[in-house]
Short mmCIF file of C-alpha atoms and ligand atoms in Angstrom, two decimals:
data_model
loop_
_atom_site.label_atom_id
_atom_site.label_comp_id
_atom_site.label_asym_id
_atom_site.label_seq_id
_atom_site.Cartn_x
_atom_site.Cartn_y
_atom_site.Cartn_z
CA MET A 1 139.29 134.23 169.54
CA SER A 2 137.79 137.55 168.39
CA GLU A 3 135.37 137.74 165.48
CA GLN A 4 137.84 139.86 163.56
CA LEU A 5 140.63 137.31 163.97
CA GLU A 6 138.30 134.55 162.85
CA ALA A 7 137.43 136.59 159.75
CA VAL A 8 141.13 137.23 159.06
CA LEU A 9 142.02 133.54 159.39
CA ALA A 10 139.12 132.57 157.11
CA HIS A 11 140.28 135.16 154.59
CA LEU A 12 143.84 133.83 154.71
CA ASP A 13 142.47 130.37 153.94
CA ALA A 14 140.25 131.66 151.14
CA THR A 15 143.09 133.58 149.48
CA HIS A 16 145.76 130.93 150.02
CA ASP A 17 146.36 130.22 146.33
CA ALA A 18 146.85 133.91 145.51
CA GLN A 19 149.35 134.21 148.38
CA ILE A 20 151.38 131.28 147.05
CA GLU A 21 151.34 132.92 143.61
CA ARG A 22 152.67 136.17 145.07
CA LEU A 23 155.38 134.32 146.98
CA CYS A 24 156.37 132.44 143.81
CA ASP A 25 156.59 135.71 141.87
CA LEU A 26 159.03 137.01 144.49
CA LEU A 27 161.01 133.75 144.43
CA ARG A 28 161.44 134.09 140.67
CA ILE A 29 163.65 137.15 141.22
CA ALA A 30 167.28 136.10 141.70
CA SER A 31 168.08 138.59 144.49
CA VAL A 32 171.54 137.26 145.34
CA SER A 33 173.04 140.10 147.36
CA THR A 34 176.66 138.91 147.37
CA ASP A 35 176.88 138.79 143.58
CA PRO A 36 177.28 142.18 141.82
CA ALA A 37 175.82 140.61 138.65
CA HIS A 38 172.46 140.41 140.47
CA LYS A 39 172.35 144.02 141.68
CA GLY A 40 169.38 144.78 139.40
CA ASP A 41 167.53 141.67 140.59
CA VAL A 42 168.01 142.69 144.20
CA ARG A 43 166.34 146.03 143.43
CA LYS A 44 163.58 144.26 141.52
CA ALA A 45 162.85 142.11 144.58
CA ALA A 46 162.76 145.26 146.74
CA GLU A 47 160.24 146.82 144.37
CA CYS A 48 158.14 143.66 144.37
CA CYS A 49 158.02 143.63 148.20
CA CYS A 50 157.22 147.34 148.20
CA ASP A 51 154.28 146.77 145.82
CA TYR A 52 152.98 143.97 148.05
CA LEU A 53 153.09 146.25 151.09
CA ASN A 54 151.33 149.09 149.30
CA ALA A 55 148.64 146.66 148.16
CA GLY A 56 148.23 145.52 151.77
CA GLY A 57 147.40 148.89 153.28
CA PHE A 58 150.92 150.19 153.95
CA THR A 59 152.59 153.31 152.70
CA ALA A 60 155.85 151.80 151.55
CA THR A 61 158.91 152.99 149.66
CA VAL A 62 162.20 151.56 148.42
CA ARG A 63 165.00 153.46 150.16
CA ASP A 64 168.44 153.72 148.63
CA THR A 65 171.53 152.99 150.70
CA THR A 66 175.17 152.82 149.69
CA GLY A 67 174.54 149.10 149.09
CA HIS A 68 171.27 147.34 148.29
CA PRO A 69 168.02 149.16 149.10
CA MET A 70 165.80 148.83 152.16
CA VAL A 71 162.04 148.62 151.92
CA VAL A 72 160.15 150.49 154.60
CA GLY A 73 156.38 150.53 155.02
CA HIS A 74 154.21 152.17 157.65
CA VAL A 75 150.66 151.89 158.83
CA ASP A 76 149.36 154.18 161.57
CA GLY A 77 146.98 151.76 163.27
CA PRO A 78 144.60 152.79 166.05
CA ALA A 79 145.61 155.65 168.34
CA ASP A 80 147.66 154.43 171.33
CA ALA A 81 148.29 151.02 169.76
CA PRO A 82 151.80 149.65 170.29
CA HIS A 83 154.34 150.18 167.51
CA ILE A 84 155.57 146.87 166.09
CA LEU A 85 158.60 146.73 163.76
CA TYR A 86 158.54 143.70 161.47
CA TYR A 87 161.83 142.59 159.92
CA GLY A 88 162.66 140.16 157.13
CA HIS A 89 165.22 139.99 154.33
CA TYR A 90 164.43 139.70 150.65
CA ASP A 91 167.97 138.85 149.52
CA VAL A 92 169.08 135.25 149.19
CA GLN A 93 172.23 133.16 149.23
CA PRO A 94 173.87 132.26 145.92
CA PRO A 95 172.28 129.11 144.48
CA ASP A 96 175.60 127.32 143.86
CA PRO A 97 176.34 124.54 143.27
CA ILE A 98 173.64 124.81 140.65
CA ASP A 99 173.98 121.31 139.22
CA LEU A 100 172.91 119.83 142.56
CA TRP A 101 169.40 121.33 142.31
CA ASP A 102 166.65 119.00 141.08
CA THR A 103 164.77 122.02 139.67
CA ALA A 104 165.98 125.50 138.73
CA PRO A 105 166.60 127.56 141.91
CA PHE A 106 164.67 130.61 140.67
CA GLU A 107 161.79 128.68 139.16
CA PRO A 108 159.74 127.84 142.26
CA THR A 109 158.25 124.38 142.00
CA ILE A 110 155.64 122.84 144.28
CA VAL A 111 156.26 119.15 144.88
CA ASP A 112 155.17 116.58 147.46
CA GLY A 113 157.39 116.34 150.52
CA LYS A 114 157.29 114.47 153.79
CA ASN A 115 154.92 117.03 155.34
CA GLY A 116 152.73 117.55 152.28
CA PRO A 117 153.43 119.99 149.46
CA LYS A 118 156.61 122.06 149.59
CA ILE A 119 157.85 125.03 147.59
CA VAL A 120 161.35 124.40 146.27
CA ALA A 121 163.37 127.52 145.40
CA ARG A 122 166.32 129.55 146.66
CA GLY A 123 164.94 131.82 149.41
CA ALA A 124 161.75 129.78 149.93
CA ALA A 125 162.48 129.46 153.67
CA ASP A 126 165.32 131.99 154.04
CA ASP A 127 163.68 134.40 154.00
CA LYS A 128 161.13 135.27 151.32
CA GLY A 129 158.60 132.67 152.45
CA GLN A 130 158.96 133.86 156.02
CA LEU A 131 158.61 137.58 155.32
CA MET A 132 155.60 136.98 153.09
CA MET A 133 153.79 135.30 156.01
CA PHE A 134 153.63 138.53 158.00
CA VAL A 135 153.08 140.69 154.90
CA GLU A 136 150.06 138.54 154.00
CA ALA A 137 148.77 138.33 157.57
CA LEU A 138 148.84 142.13 157.87
CA ARG A 139 147.24 142.49 154.45
CA ALA A 140 144.40 140.19 155.53
CA TRP A 141 143.84 142.33 158.65
CA ASN A 142 143.67 145.35 156.40
CA GLU A 143 141.20 143.71 154.04
CA VAL A 144 138.74 142.03 156.40
CA GLY A 145 139.77 142.67 160.02
CA GLY A 146 138.77 146.32 160.21
CA GLY A 147 142.36 147.49 159.72
CA ILE A 148 145.78 146.46 161.00
CA PRO A 149 145.34 146.52 164.81
CA VAL A 150 148.77 148.02 165.68
CA ARG A 151 150.98 150.80 164.47
CA ALA A 152 153.15 148.72 162.17
CA THR A 153 156.44 149.37 160.43
CA VAL A 154 157.88 146.79 158.07
CA LEU A 155 161.62 146.87 157.36
CA LEU A 156 162.89 144.53 154.65
CA GLU A 157 166.62 144.27 154.08
CA GLY A 158 168.47 143.28 150.91
CA GLU A 159 171.93 142.63 152.38
CA GLU A 160 171.37 140.17 155.20
CA GLU A 161 173.17 137.33 153.44
CA SER A 162 176.16 139.55 152.72
CA GLY A 163 176.90 140.94 156.16
CA SER A 164 174.38 143.84 156.33
CA PRO A 165 176.90 146.65 155.66
CA SER A 166 174.20 149.32 155.24
CA LEU A 167 171.97 148.26 158.08
CA ASP A 168 173.42 150.02 161.12
CA PRO A 169 173.91 153.38 159.34
CA PHE A 170 170.31 153.11 158.07
CA LEU A 171 168.94 152.34 161.54
CA GLU A 172 170.96 155.21 163.01
CA ALA A 173 169.78 157.67 160.36
CA HIS A 174 166.11 156.63 160.71
CA ALA A 175 165.94 155.72 164.38
CA ASP A 176 163.08 158.11 165.15
CA GLU A 177 161.02 156.78 162.28
CA LEU A 178 161.67 153.12 163.06
CA ARG A 179 161.91 152.93 166.88
CA PRO A 180 159.21 150.47 168.01
CA ASP A 181 157.93 149.03 171.26
CA ILE A 182 158.93 145.56 170.08
CA CYS A 183 160.34 143.98 166.91
CA VAL A 184 159.05 140.81 165.27
CA VAL A 185 161.72 138.98 163.28
CA SER A 186 160.60 136.18 161.01
CA ASP A 187 163.79 134.35 160.04
CA THR A 188 164.11 131.35 162.38
CA GLY A 189 162.60 127.89 162.78
CA MET A 190 159.96 125.80 164.47
CA TRP A 191 160.85 123.00 166.87
CA ASP A 192 159.11 120.43 164.64
CA PRO A 193 156.30 120.57 162.05
CA ASN A 194 153.64 120.67 164.79
CA THR A 195 155.37 122.70 167.48
CA PRO A 196 155.92 126.44 167.11
CA ALA A 197 158.97 128.03 168.68
CA ILE A 198 160.20 131.38 169.82
CA THR A 199 163.98 131.72 169.60
CA THR A 200 165.68 133.53 172.45
CA MET A 201 169.39 132.96 171.70
CA LEU A 202 171.40 133.46 168.51
CA ARG A 203 175.06 132.78 167.98
CA GLY A 204 177.39 135.53 166.79
CA MET A 205 180.14 135.32 164.20
CA VAL A 206 183.65 136.22 163.13
CA TYR A 207 184.32 135.56 159.45
CA LEU A 208 187.85 135.74 158.05
CA GLU A 209 189.46 135.14 154.70
CA VAL A 210 193.15 134.34 155.07
CA THR A 211 195.81 133.90 152.43
CA LEU A 212 199.20 132.39 153.11
CA HIS A 213 201.85 133.67 150.69
CA GLY A 214 205.03 131.65 150.11
CA PRO A 215 207.19 131.41 146.94
CA SER A 216 207.31 134.50 144.75
CA HIS A 217 205.60 132.58 141.91
CA ASP A 218 204.13 129.15 141.12
CA LEU A 219 206.86 126.48 140.98
CA HIS A 220 207.35 123.14 139.23
CA SER A 221 206.78 120.53 141.95
CA GLY A 222 209.44 118.27 140.47
CA MET A 223 212.10 120.93 140.36
CA CYS A 224 211.37 122.40 143.80
CA GLY A 225 209.04 120.01 145.64
CA GLY A 226 210.46 118.77 148.92
CA ALA A 227 212.84 121.67 149.26
CA VAL A 228 210.47 124.64 149.60
CA VAL A 229 207.37 125.50 151.60
CA ASN A 230 204.09 124.63 149.88
CA PRO A 231 201.47 127.16 151.07
CA ILE A 232 198.58 124.69 150.62
CA ASN A 233 200.33 122.01 152.67
CA ALA A 234 201.16 124.63 155.28
CA ILE A 235 197.69 126.19 155.52
CA CYS A 236 196.09 122.73 155.78
CA LYS A 237 198.37 121.88 158.72
CA ILE A 238 197.77 125.20 160.47
CA LEU A 239 193.99 125.01 160.04
CA GLY A 240 193.94 121.31 160.87
CA ASP A 241 195.63 122.05 164.18
CA LEU A 242 192.95 124.59 165.16
CA HIS A 243 190.97 121.82 166.91
CA ASP A 244 192.43 119.62 169.63
CA GLU A 245 191.66 115.94 170.16
CA ASN A 246 188.61 116.85 172.29
CA GLY A 247 187.06 118.93 169.54
CA ARG A 248 187.95 122.18 171.31
CA ILE A 249 189.38 125.17 169.51
CA ALA A 250 193.10 125.38 170.21
CA ILE A 251 193.45 129.16 170.27
CA SER A 252 194.61 130.59 173.55
CA GLY A 253 191.84 132.57 175.30
CA PHE A 254 189.10 131.46 172.90
CA TYR A 255 186.78 130.12 175.63
CA ASP A 256 187.51 132.85 178.20
CA GLY A 257 184.46 134.59 179.63
CA ILE A 258 181.81 132.36 178.03
CA ILE A 259 178.52 132.64 179.88
CA GLU A 260 176.92 129.22 180.23
CA PRO A 261 173.15 128.94 180.01
CA SER A 262 171.49 128.62 183.41
CA GLU A 263 170.76 125.23 184.98
CA ALA A 264 167.07 125.94 184.32
CA GLN A 265 167.82 126.51 180.64
CA HIS A 266 169.89 123.33 180.39
CA SER A 267 167.13 121.27 181.97
CA GLN A 268 164.46 122.89 179.76
CA TRP A 269 166.52 121.90 176.69
CA ALA A 270 167.01 118.38 178.03
CA GLU A 271 163.22 118.03 178.32
CA LEU A 272 162.70 118.92 174.67
CA GLY A 273 163.56 115.36 173.67
CA PHE A 274 165.86 116.28 170.78
CA ASP A 275 165.79 113.48 168.22
CA GLU A 276 169.46 112.91 167.44
CA ALA A 277 168.73 110.02 165.07
CA ALA A 278 166.43 112.23 162.97
CA PHE A 279 169.04 115.00 162.97
CA LEU A 280 171.72 112.57 161.75
CA ALA A 281 169.40 111.06 159.14
CA GLU A 282 168.72 114.56 157.77
CA VAL A 283 172.42 115.45 157.46
CA GLY A 284 173.30 112.01 156.11
CA LEU A 285 175.85 111.01 158.75
CA PRO A 286 176.09 108.01 161.07
CA GLU A 287 177.25 109.95 164.12
CA SER A 288 177.69 113.46 165.48
CA THR A 289 180.98 115.01 166.41
CA GLY A 290 182.29 118.10 168.17
CA GLU A 291 183.27 119.23 171.62
CA ALA A 292 183.57 116.28 174.00
CA GLY A 293 181.05 116.11 176.83
CA ARG A 294 178.42 118.27 175.13
CA SER A 295 175.06 117.27 173.68
CA VAL A 296 174.23 118.03 170.05
CA LEU A 297 171.82 120.81 171.11
CA GLU A 298 174.49 122.40 173.29
CA ARG A 299 177.03 122.16 170.48
CA ILE A 300 174.64 123.92 168.12
CA TRP A 301 173.02 126.45 170.46
CA CYS A 302 175.48 127.46 173.15
CA ARG A 303 179.01 126.41 172.22
CA PRO A 304 181.37 128.25 169.87
CA THR A 305 182.72 126.74 166.67
CA LEU A 306 185.35 127.24 164.02
CA ASP A 307 184.48 125.94 160.57
CA ILE A 308 186.38 126.26 157.33
CA ASN A 309 183.88 127.36 154.71
CA GLY A 310 186.13 127.22 151.67
CA ILE A 311 189.74 126.50 150.84
CA PHE A 312 191.42 127.07 147.52
CA GLY A 313 194.71 127.58 145.74
CA GLY A 314 196.94 125.86 143.24
CA TYR A 315 195.52 123.90 140.36
CA THR A 316 191.83 122.96 140.54
CA GLY A 317 191.11 122.44 136.83
CA ASP A 318 190.71 119.20 134.91
CA GLY A 319 193.50 116.64 134.85
CA ALA A 320 196.84 117.02 136.57
CA LYS A 321 199.24 119.92 136.82
CA THR A 322 202.30 119.51 139.00
CA VAL A 323 202.57 122.84 140.70
CA ILE A 324 203.58 124.30 144.03
CA PRO A 325 201.36 127.35 144.29
CA SER A 326 202.70 130.68 145.47
CA HIS A 327 199.75 131.11 147.85
CA ALA A 328 196.72 129.40 149.37
CA THR A 329 193.49 130.85 150.74
CA ALA A 330 190.89 129.75 153.25
CA LYS A 331 187.62 131.28 154.35
CA PHE A 332 186.55 130.32 157.82
CA SER A 333 184.06 131.44 160.40
CA CYS A 334 183.56 131.08 164.12
CA ARG A 335 180.11 130.94 165.68
CA LEU A 336 180.25 132.78 168.97
CA VAL A 337 178.23 132.50 172.17
CA PRO A 338 177.35 134.91 174.99
CA GLY A 339 180.40 136.25 176.80
CA GLN A 340 182.69 136.14 173.75
CA ASP A 341 183.72 139.53 172.35
CA PRO A 342 183.89 139.17 168.54
CA ASP A 343 186.61 141.82 168.16
CA ALA A 344 188.75 140.16 170.82
CA ILE A 345 188.25 136.77 169.16
CA GLU A 346 189.34 138.18 165.81
CA ILE A 347 192.51 139.56 167.40
CA MET A 348 193.21 136.17 169.03
CA ILE A 349 192.83 134.35 165.71
CA ARG A 350 195.08 136.82 163.91
CA GLY A 351 197.67 136.46 166.70
CA HIS A 352 197.48 132.66 166.49
CA LEU A 353 198.03 132.65 162.71
CA GLU A 354 200.93 135.10 162.93
CA LYS A 355 202.54 132.98 165.64
CA HIS A 356 202.31 129.90 163.40
CA THR A 357 203.51 131.55 160.20
CA PRO A 358 205.83 129.11 158.40
CA SER A 359 209.31 130.43 157.86
CA GLY A 360 209.54 132.58 154.72
CA CYS A 361 205.76 133.05 154.45
CA ARG A 362 203.36 135.89 155.28
CA TRP A 363 199.59 136.25 155.74
CA THR A 364 197.06 138.64 154.31
CA ILE A 365 193.88 138.58 156.36
CA GLU A 366 190.55 140.11 155.44
CA SER A 367 187.58 140.32 157.78
CA HIS A 368 184.09 139.71 156.39
CA GLY A 369 182.36 141.01 159.47
CA VAL A 370 181.87 140.31 163.12
CA ASN A 371 178.77 140.22 165.27
CA PRO A 372 178.16 139.15 168.86
CA ALA A 373 175.89 136.40 170.16
CA ILE A 374 172.49 137.69 171.19
CA GLN A 375 170.02 136.88 173.89
CA VAL A 376 166.52 138.31 174.04
CA PRO A 377 164.36 138.20 177.16
CA ASP A 378 162.64 134.87 177.77
CA GLU A 379 159.97 136.58 179.84
CA SER A 380 158.00 139.67 178.88
CA PRO A 381 154.38 140.67 178.24
CA TRP A 382 155.16 140.62 174.49
CA LEU A 383 156.49 137.10 174.65
CA GLU A 384 153.56 135.95 176.73
CA ALA A 385 151.11 137.49 174.25
CA ALA A 386 152.90 135.80 171.34
CA GLN A 387 152.84 132.46 173.15
CA THR A 388 149.11 132.70 173.78
CA ALA A 389 148.49 133.54 170.13
CA LEU A 390 150.68 130.69 168.87
CA GLU A 391 148.82 128.27 171.13
CA GLN A 392 145.51 129.39 169.62
CA VAL A 393 146.77 128.50 166.15
CA TRP A 394 148.78 125.32 166.84
CA ASN A 395 146.97 123.99 169.92
CA ARG A 396 150.41 123.60 171.48
CA ARG A 397 152.56 125.85 173.59
CA ALA A 398 155.50 127.36 171.73
CA ILE A 399 158.84 126.20 173.05
CA LEU A 400 161.68 128.63 173.74
CA MET A 401 164.80 127.62 171.92
CA GLY A 402 168.31 128.57 170.90
CA CYS A 403 169.53 128.92 167.35
CA GLY A 404 172.93 128.11 165.96
CA GLY A 405 172.63 130.70 163.18
CA SER A 406 173.19 134.44 163.36
CA ILE A 407 170.75 137.29 162.75
CA PRO A 408 172.87 140.36 163.47
CA VAL A 409 169.94 142.77 163.04
CA VAL A 410 168.56 141.63 166.39
CA GLY A 411 171.64 143.08 168.11
CA SER A 412 171.36 146.29 166.08
CA PHE A 413 167.72 146.68 167.12
CA GLN A 414 168.84 146.37 170.75
CA THR A 415 171.72 148.80 170.58
CA ILE A 416 170.49 151.35 168.03
CA LEU A 417 166.72 151.32 168.52
CA GLY A 418 166.69 150.17 172.16
CA ALA A 419 164.14 147.50 171.26
CA ASP A 420 164.01 143.77 171.88
CA SER A 421 162.80 141.26 169.34
CA LEU A 422 160.41 138.36 169.22
CA LEU A 423 162.00 135.78 166.95
CA ILE A 424 159.03 133.89 165.58
CA GLY A 425 159.87 131.74 162.56
CA PHE A 426 158.43 128.74 160.81
CA GLY A 427 161.36 127.06 159.06
CA LEU A 428 162.19 123.40 159.63
CA ASP A 429 165.55 121.69 160.07
CA ASP A 430 165.17 119.93 156.74
CA ASP A 431 164.57 123.15 154.74
CA ARG A 432 168.13 123.04 153.33
CA VAL A 433 168.67 126.76 153.78
CA HIS A 434 171.87 127.93 152.03
CA SER A 435 171.93 124.57 150.22
CA PRO A 436 170.69 123.16 146.91
CA ASN A 437 166.96 122.25 146.89
CA GLU A 438 166.01 124.78 149.58
CA LYS A 439 162.30 124.37 150.35
CA PHE A 440 159.53 125.72 152.52
CA ASP A 441 156.60 123.49 153.46
CA VAL A 442 153.24 124.89 152.40
CA ALA A 443 151.90 123.82 155.82
CA CYS A 444 154.58 125.95 157.53
CA TYR A 445 153.74 128.88 155.30
CA ARG A 446 150.02 128.55 156.05
CA GLY A 447 150.54 128.03 159.79
CA GLY A 448 153.01 130.91 159.85
CA ALA A 449 150.65 133.35 158.13
CA ARG A 450 147.86 132.32 160.52
CA SER A 451 150.27 132.69 163.44
CA HIS A 452 151.31 136.21 162.46
CA ALA A 453 147.62 137.11 162.13
CA ALA A 454 146.98 135.89 165.68
CA VAL A 455 150.21 137.32 167.11
CA VAL A 456 149.53 140.85 165.88
CA ALA A 457 146.12 140.78 167.57
CA ALA A 458 147.71 139.62 170.82
CA LEU A 459 150.46 142.26 170.64
CA ALA A 460 147.82 144.94 170.03
CA ALA A 461 146.36 144.10 173.43
CA VAL A 462 149.64 144.45 175.36
CA THR A 463 149.75 147.52 177.57
CA ARG A 464 152.94 149.46 177.01
CA ASP A 465 155.15 150.50 179.96
N1 BES B 501 167.93 132.85 158.56
C1 BES B 501 169.35 132.72 158.78
C2 BES B 501 169.70 132.47 160.23
C3 BES B 501 169.23 131.11 160.67
C4 BES B 501 169.98 130.02 160.30
C5 BES B 501 168.10 130.95 161.42
C6 BES B 501 169.57 128.76 160.68
C7 BES B 501 167.68 129.68 161.79
C8 BES B 501 168.42 128.58 161.42
C9 BES B 501 170.04 133.96 158.30
O1 BES B 501 169.54 134.46 157.10
C10 BES B 501 171.48 133.64 158.02
O2 BES B 501 171.77 132.76 157.28
N2 BES B 501 172.35 134.36 158.65
C11 BES B 501 173.75 134.25 158.40
C12 BES B 501 174.34 135.50 158.98
C13 BES B 501 175.71 135.86 158.47
C14 BES B 501 175.73 136.06 156.98
C15 BES B 501 176.19 137.10 159.21
C16 BES B 501 174.32 133.02 159.08
O3 BES B 501 173.85 132.62 160.16
O4 BES B 501 175.21 132.40 158.51
ZN1 ZN B 502 167.70 134.44 156.85
#
């Protein structure tokens, strides 16, 4: 380990409390990107991130888009150093249902958890805690390491949790400014609290909101019930039939063209020793379910899904109201895997729904975005450098893993900037991302900041093609 890196790591330790304070200040801003009521908060969070970057040696600005702003910061670094593009998102998911939080979602609270202290707040792990790890690591290099050792660009997005509508146009318009040798994306997880991981596969997504319209207006269920179509009954049946008895999705063509992971990949996953009992304990269920003949890791990492995310219609208030609603709505999403074309899948789903339209009814269907599954190289000088650096910090080799979630920006970096990504994240499976009581372990934060400090030094030493 170089003297500079040692000094940077010591400085990160010495300034730990101030870093946690800065993270908590960012977590106090309710930057919920899907909710128009929080538009001002989203901008405030962008400004906060921008200030942090400027204080850390970057020249950073908040850039307007047609949606929420981007934050972009640059540092020149030494001549001939590689150009690294760091990505994170400062927006968060809505905190609902609010009454299930033990503490207020935007009042970060540090409490004892199973791995020591944890910061509880919306966005603690996804993704404010994660982006602050590289912001602080780079700041420490600036303060005591003799300067940030690479040419670095930081791009922080404020729309990731709402489908990134401004991202691709922004990347296209600023491709020359942003185009790096490699991207570092900090938005994924570790294998376990002691084992770092680099993610090489992400699932894609098709998200639809569908409404089934029936009677011209709400009806009295005593006067009409039994003689007319009830759109809620009908939509439940149609959606319920979307899985067959083997847990497979019953839409013709859905599995066509799927590219299975290699034998080598399957056996590498099998060797990871996935702890199914711990997984089930965390989700609070006695057994797993899903596609027959597949392990839990396969079901999460390399098999497609269809999940209803919300279903509503009719009377949902207090007490009883005997009504047959005129319409019913469901939001559902499919996670996609390599080989599935998201546009083709959307067309198949629309076709399936149309084909099963109950007599006298019609659908309105709205798409909330599609993105393909993504694979990044599992061998490269960048990846090797990152693995060496992670081993220095954790005394363990990082494992290469899949991820059931989606980070569409990684695909945009490939297609628009022509750059691959290193997905190096420090979340844990029990972080409750998108859920009440989201948390980020202080140990993960500390290890992550130290990791980013070591990784940037290792990337600086990679010779570019
Ligand atoms: N950080 C997550 C992705 C993730 C989820 C990584 C779980 C590791 C484990 C990301 O912010 C996210 O939630 N993405 C959305 C994308 C969607 C809105 C297009 C997702 O996966 O649902
Ligand atoms: Zn995220």
